[in-house]
Amino acid sequence: MDRLTEPRTPVKCAETRCAAVLYVEPQHADNLRGTWRCLDHKDMTA
């Protein structure tokens, strides 16, 4: 399977009011969901 055509899973920024989404490979999505933050929020603490 071509790596570029694999389905990507959207993971939303952990900041509730933020609409940023990161598209990752499905096997990484569960690890990142709820913890990933976009560049604007990555330095903020929960």
Backbone as JSON, one array per atom type, in Angstrom:
{
  "sequence": "MDRLTEPRTPVKCAETRCAAVLYVEPQHADNLRGTWRCLDHKDMTA",
  "N": [[0.84, -1.21, 0.0], [0.49, 2.22, -0.78], [2.21, 4.65, 1.0], [1.47, 7.34, 0.99], [-1.2, 7.42, 0.41], [-2.55, 6.32, 2.47], [-5.25, 6.22, 4.79], [-5.84, 9.01, 6.88], [-6.18, 9.92, 10.27], [-8.12, 12.35, 11.87], [-7.05, 14.35, 14.56], [-8.08, 16.3, 17.15], [-7.08, 19.48, 18.49], [-6.18, 19.64, 21.92], [-7.04, 21.79, 23.33], [-10.05, 23.07, 24.25], [-11.58, 25.12, 22.95], [-10.35, 25.37, 20.57], [-10.01, 24.93, 17.07], [-8.16, 23.58, 15.64], [-6.77, 20.87, 13.79], [-4.97, 17.87, 13.61], [-3.74, 15.66, 11.22], [-3.15, 12.33, 11.45], [-1.47, 9.11, 11.22], [-3.55, 6.25, 11.6], [-2.69, 4.44, 13.64], [-1.4, 6.02, 15.45], [-3.25, 7.76, 16.4], [-4.83, 7.17, 18.7], [-3.02, 7.48, 20.78], [-2.46, 10.19, 20.68], [-4.86, 11.52, 20.87], [-6.68, 13.79, 22.77], [-4.44, 14.71, 23.99], [-2.74, 15.95, 22.2], [-1.62, 19.14, 21.13], [-2.07, 22.09, 19.17], [0.29, 24.33, 17.54], [-0.22, 26.88, 18.55], [-1.17, 26.39, 21.08], [0.51, 24.61, 22.33], [2.32, 25.19, 24.33], [0.85, 25.73, 26.52], [-0.55, 24.81, 29.71], [-2.81, 22.33, 30.89]],
  "CA": [[0.0, 0.0, 0.0], [1.25, 3.46, -0.88], [2.18, 5.39, 2.26], [0.84, 8.65, 0.83], [-2.65, 7.31, 0.25], [-3.16, 5.73, 3.66], [-6.2, 7.12, 5.45], [-5.31, 9.7, 8.05], [-7.21, 10.15, 11.27], [-8.02, 13.68, 12.45], [-6.99, 14.47, 16.02], [-8.33, 17.7, 17.47], [-6.27, 20.11, 19.54], [-6.74, 19.38, 23.25], [-7.66, 23.02, 23.82], [-11.47, 22.9, 23.92], [-12.12, 26.14, 22.04], [-9.51, 25.43, 19.38], [-10.51, 24.11, 15.97], [-7.03, 22.99, 14.92], [-6.81, 19.42, 13.65], [-3.77, 17.24, 13.08], [-4.07, 14.38, 10.6], [-2.08, 11.38, 11.75], [-1.74, 7.72, 10.87], [-4.5, 5.71, 12.58], [-2.09, 3.77, 14.79], [-0.94, 7.03, 16.4], [-4.36, 8.62, 16.79], [-5.27, 6.92, 20.08], [-2.02, 8.04, 21.7], [-2.46, 11.65, 20.61], [-6.19, 12.08, 21.13], [-6.83, 14.33, 24.11], [-3.17, 15.25, 24.5], [-2.06, 16.77, 21.2], [-1.98, 20.56, 21.04], [-1.53, 22.8, 18.02], [1.41, 25.21, 17.87], [-0.68, 28.02, 19.35], [-1.52, 25.99, 22.44], [1.35, 23.53, 22.84], [3.06, 25.61, 25.52], [-0.08, 25.96, 27.62], [-0.84, 23.63, 30.52], [-4.25, 22.09, 30.99]],
  "C": [[0.87, 1.25, 0.0], [1.09, 4.27, 0.4], [1.42, 6.71, 2.15], [-0.68, 8.57, 0.74], [-3.33, 6.65, 1.45], [-4.14, 6.72, 4.28], [-5.57, 7.75, 6.68], [-6.46, 9.98, 8.99], [-7.05, 11.54, 11.86], [-8.0, 13.63, 13.97], [-7.09, 15.94, 16.35], [-7.38, 18.2, 18.55], [-6.96, 19.91, 20.88], [-7.37, 20.62, 23.88], [-9.11, 23.05, 23.33], [-11.98, 23.87, 22.86], [-11.35, 26.21, 20.72], [-10.03, 24.47, 18.31], [-9.39, 23.42, 15.19], [-7.11, 21.46, 14.91], [-5.5, 18.94, 13.04], [-4.19, 15.91, 12.46], [-2.89, 13.44, 10.78], [-2.46, 9.99, 11.27], [-2.59, 7.1, 11.98], [-3.85, 5.07, 13.8], [-1.58, 4.76, 15.83], [-2.08, 7.84, 17.0], [-4.77, 8.42, 18.25], [-4.3, 7.5, 21.1], [-2.11, 9.55, 21.79], [-3.79, 12.28, 21.01], [-6.31, 12.53, 22.58], [-5.56, 14.93, 24.68], [-2.48, 16.16, 23.5], [-2.56, 18.2, 21.23], [-1.33, 21.18, 19.81], [-0.41, 23.73, 18.47], [1.0, 26.37, 18.75], [-0.87, 27.66, 20.82], [-0.52, 25.01, 23.08], [2.13, 23.91, 24.1], [2.16, 25.85, 26.73], [-0.29, 24.67, 28.41], [-2.35, 23.53, 30.73], [-4.88, 22.81, 32.17]]
}
